[in-house]
Amino acid sequence: MISIGLDIGSVAAKGVMLAGDRSFKVVLPTGWSPRDAGHNIIEHLLDVSGIRRSEINAIVVTGYGRVALDEADKAVTEISCHARGIAEFYPEVRTIIDIGGQDSKVIRINEKGKVVDFAMNDKCAAGTGRFLQVMANTLGMDVSELSVAEIVEEKVTINSMCTVFAESEIVSLMARGVSKGGIIAGIHESVARRVAAMAKRVGIKEKVAFTGGVALNAGIRRALGRELGCDIIIPDVCQFTGALGAALLGFES
Amino acid sequence: MSNVELKDFTSIREVNLLRIKEAKEQGGKVVGVYCTYCPQELILAAGAIPVGLCGTKEEPIAAAEEVLPRNLCPLIKSSYGFAATDTCPFFHFSDVIIGETTCDGKKKMFEIMQEIKPVHVMQLPHLKDSEAGLELWIKELHRLKKFLEEKLEVDIKDEAIWKAIDTVNAETRAAKDICDLNQMDPPPLSGLELLTVTWSRSFTADKNEVTNMLETFKKRLLEKKVNRPRPRARVLLTGCPVGLGTEKVIRITEELGAAVVAMENCSGYKTLELLTSQEFDDPIVALAHKYIEIPCSCMSPNAYRLELIGRMIDDFKADAVIDLTWQACHTYNIEAYAVEKMVKGKGIPYLHLESDYSNSDLESLKIRIEALLEMVTG
């Protein structure tokens, strides 16, 4: 049986194909059309695997673009997909923290990998990948460069929760000559603090896994570990957890 | 009344508007009511028409924000906005308006509303289990009676109040009977249909007529075979008031294949177990005892609400609970903590949503509700 899982996020579209003991993955920018992004991911997966479309048994789609894709057999929320993806490879995990491009989530799962509770950030970019992206732009950097340039010892506190206000706060910090590395450490702490508060409200049960594109940032990983006061498991393919979960759910439907 | 259909409830507002207009032309009096705490029996006993006022649509909010702060509950802004823009015909025809101090926002908004129409505000005690609380409430009912007598130039007799108590008790029983039908599986009414019935009844000019409608509609529902599929999940909705115009959470839940089988909120089940007892000598005391029991989150403590939700979860066989708080409604927002604990204690998934009347968060509401339903159905 061959299953494709797609996770069409606000920034990146991720795809995973599971075919027997082989697996393939692809990531592309979502761009303006989630439908085209999903379609391109499927084409790419077929290309790299050499598998024909007629051989695919199931396509499950998740992410904010999940309703746009008519090629999918089923649409499932990211919450269930992240739970399924983590449960497969990290059965000891009970709390998942997922920070994506436009939202962040805390998901509590039981020993069977079933969602028992969850929380999501409200209508605001604070504590999301978008916040990081805006701050990186203000600093004249790419978001992928942030963690390398971080200097924790020179950390300054960023007080504004609002992305727009935080941007002007950073501009004034730079004008005062505060080091970029210290500002970055403050930005990372701001995101981690916001997400940790949400996690504490849901209730943290170890072990904790950190998924989503923002988990690629080592600075956020460290800051989140400090805020939660516990070790955090970073899945090897943190960005693909949702797509992987979707592909696994395809086998079950 | 041989046949009553859902559309008869949908058209209640329109039909009754004409009647209210006619009644006014013949010298009748109309009293506008915002909240279930208002003892409508006194208005009926005064020979006037008690009528619900608009406050569940987004349209007039922008106008309200010219006067009221933005960061205020949408229900208050909508209510005031309808009044200020003269777009609620029921407000338009009202001779006087009755408000209650259910929250700070409403209390202060009513002061401003005085510029438009005479508003009588009842001081609602918030510690209902205290002797002083009940005493205050009885006095407030007397004060309302006096206000109505003066403004409407009538003398409200005890016999008339007892008669009105019978009328309202009968209407409450009939509404509860309709809601209880949804304990069946599959439920005969969708959440949107149930809302149409329970919410629309507050706009009627004739309580006896709406009681008849409810009773006939119940008979019809029992005769009719329900051939809708069993829902994906049975959801209980609780929290802030919902009406037509602000039904987005119910709509999304049902578009996702679940059914909102019951609603523990103001126009819904919250008040339907409460009947005025005939055991008292004084009808005002009897009314005070009934109305003070309403489990609004403005009451502290508010144990009856938790008990009611708990019982409704069992009676309506709810698979999940959605608790809706309108933005800036502090009491429902804070009470969500206790509701969450109780619901999860029963082993049922619980979702707390904070929203306003706009459509800007439809997607984020949808993913939360969808994930809740996936928790139920796997």
XYZ file of C-alpha atoms in Angstrom, chain B residues 140-345:
206
model
C -35.983 45.664 42.818
C -39.019 43.791 41.513
C -41.252 46.123 43.510
C -39.377 49.077 42.064
C -39.892 47.739 38.536
C -43.591 47.265 39.263
C -43.862 50.866 40.397
C -41.939 52.094 37.363
C -44.256 50.210 35.008
C -47.336 51.452 36.829
C -46.188 55.049 36.533
C -44.920 54.931 32.966
C -47.752 52.847 31.553
C -50.367 54.500 33.776
C -51.833 51.260 35.055
C -52.395 49.530 38.342
C -50.783 46.084 38.424
C -52.994 43.713 40.430
C -51.781 40.552 42.141
C -54.358 38.441 40.299
C -53.007 39.731 37.001
C -49.458 38.772 38.038
C -50.577 35.252 39.027
C -52.300 34.909 35.658
C -49.137 36.063 33.874
C -47.122 33.570 35.928
C -49.316 30.772 34.567
C -48.825 32.061 31.037
C -45.034 32.262 31.292
C -44.740 28.916 33.103
C -46.717 27.272 30.305
C -44.500 28.839 27.657
C -41.347 27.771 29.506
C -42.608 24.182 29.800
C -43.485 24.096 26.091
C -40.042 25.418 25.110
C -38.306 22.885 27.360
C -40.352 20.054 25.844
C -39.124 21.012 22.372
C -35.496 21.164 23.539
C -35.818 17.805 25.306
C -36.826 16.112 22.048
C -33.195 16.439 21.041
C -32.257 13.870 23.667
C -33.239 11.392 20.957
C -30.639 9.908 18.652
C -30.555 11.153 15.948
C -31.865 14.492 17.235
C -35.030 15.660 15.419
C -33.747 19.250 15.272
C -30.373 20.530 14.132
C -28.735 23.132 16.340
C -29.628 25.879 13.869
C -33.267 24.776 13.848
C -33.323 24.588 17.621
C -31.837 28.084 17.825
C -34.450 29.384 15.383
C -37.221 28.053 17.622
C -35.858 29.062 21.029
C -34.451 32.449 20.030
C -37.410 33.574 17.894
C -39.955 33.033 20.649
C -38.741 36.123 22.508
C -40.007 38.361 19.683
C -43.613 37.286 19.961
C -46.433 39.606 20.963
C -48.641 36.829 22.292
C -47.222 34.310 24.756
C -50.246 32.007 24.643
C -49.972 31.797 20.903
C -46.298 30.893 20.977
C -47.043 28.227 23.619
C -49.588 26.717 21.250
C -47.103 26.882 18.405
C -44.455 25.107 20.474
C -46.879 22.388 21.563
C -48.148 21.778 18.044
C -44.626 21.782 16.653
C -43.623 19.178 19.243
C -46.513 16.911 18.238
C -45.534 17.269 14.606
C -41.909 16.413 15.311
C -42.968 13.318 17.237
C -45.226 12.153 14.407
C -42.678 12.801 11.709
C -40.092 10.118 11.145
C -36.594 11.542 11.516
C -34.680 10.493 8.460
C -31.549 12.525 8.930
C -28.350 10.534 9.454
C -26.877 10.118 12.919
C -24.460 12.994 13.504
C -20.706 12.539 13.643
C -20.836 13.763 17.245
C -23.402 15.204 19.654
C -22.208 18.580 20.894
C -23.447 20.617 23.851
C -22.968 24.366 23.482
C -22.644 26.541 26.564
C -21.473 30.064 27.379
C -22.508 33.507 26.171
C -25.863 34.195 24.487
C -26.202 33.177 20.824
C -28.919 34.298 18.446
C -29.551 34.295 14.731
C -26.803 36.452 13.243
C -24.171 35.120 15.633
C -24.688 31.415 15.074
C -21.284 30.882 13.423
C -20.044 28.304 15.950
C -23.216 26.230 15.560
C -23.023 26.548 11.774
C -19.372 25.446 11.567
C -19.954 22.541 13.964
C -22.865 21.282 11.880
C -21.100 21.835 8.552
C -18.440 19.481 9.894
C -21.071 16.768 10.331
C -21.747 17.060 14.059
C -24.986 18.208 15.690
C -25.427 20.819 18.384
C -28.039 18.877 20.331
C -28.533 21.337 23.178
C -27.598 24.865 24.204
C -27.048 25.922 27.776
C -27.307 29.628 27.113
C -29.709 32.504 27.631
C -32.377 31.951 24.990
C -31.798 28.204 25.275
C -31.907 25.731 28.150
C -30.414 27.979 30.842
C -33.775 29.221 32.126
C -36.059 26.389 31.039
C -36.051 24.378 34.255
C -37.073 27.446 36.229
C -40.788 27.846 36.858
C -42.391 30.299 39.249
C -43.772 28.480 42.283
C -47.414 29.088 43.204
C -46.626 28.244 46.836
C -45.904 31.830 47.859
C -48.558 34.293 49.082
C -46.950 37.241 47.318
C -46.469 36.918 43.548
C -43.509 39.328 43.632
C -41.703 37.093 46.133
C -42.541 34.090 43.983
C -41.063 35.792 40.917
C -37.954 36.890 42.807
C -37.254 33.308 43.848
C -37.462 32.117 40.267
C -35.415 34.797 38.563
C -32.587 34.822 41.079
C -31.933 31.161 40.263
C -30.917 31.860 36.629
C -27.380 30.458 36.326
C -25.758 33.431 34.599
C -22.007 33.749 35.075
C -22.591 37.133 36.746
C -23.719 35.152 39.827
C -21.175 34.100 42.398
C -20.951 31.306 43.218
C -22.796 29.830 40.248
C -23.068 26.163 41.215
C -26.377 25.562 39.452
C -24.785 26.205 36.037
C -22.214 23.450 36.563
C -24.881 21.091 37.861
C -27.113 21.895 34.874
C -24.345 21.363 32.316
C -23.395 18.103 33.999
C -26.962 16.856 33.849
C -27.392 18.039 30.244
C -24.259 16.124 29.188
C -25.905 12.940 30.483
C -29.473 13.648 29.328
C -28.485 14.750 25.824
C -25.715 12.134 25.567
C -23.189 14.799 24.593
C -19.860 13.620 23.133
C -18.178 17.016 23.527
C -18.780 20.465 25.005
C -18.062 23.797 23.300
C -17.939 26.802 25.631
C -18.281 30.071 23.714
C -17.155 33.351 25.267
C -17.737 36.634 23.479
C -14.701 38.871 23.582
C -14.410 40.843 26.851
C -17.105 38.897 28.710
C -15.006 38.427 31.804
C -17.463 36.390 33.853
C -18.079 33.677 31.260
C -14.409 33.753 30.317
C -13.268 33.123 33.876
C -16.017 30.637 34.650
C -14.736 28.588 31.684
C -12.046 27.322 34.060
C -14.634 25.626 36.302
C -16.687 24.383 33.361
C -13.571 22.863 31.752
C -12.662 21.035 34.958
C -16.159 19.655 35.391
C -16.554 18.570 31.755
C -13.131 16.932 31.561
C -13.862 15.269 34.904
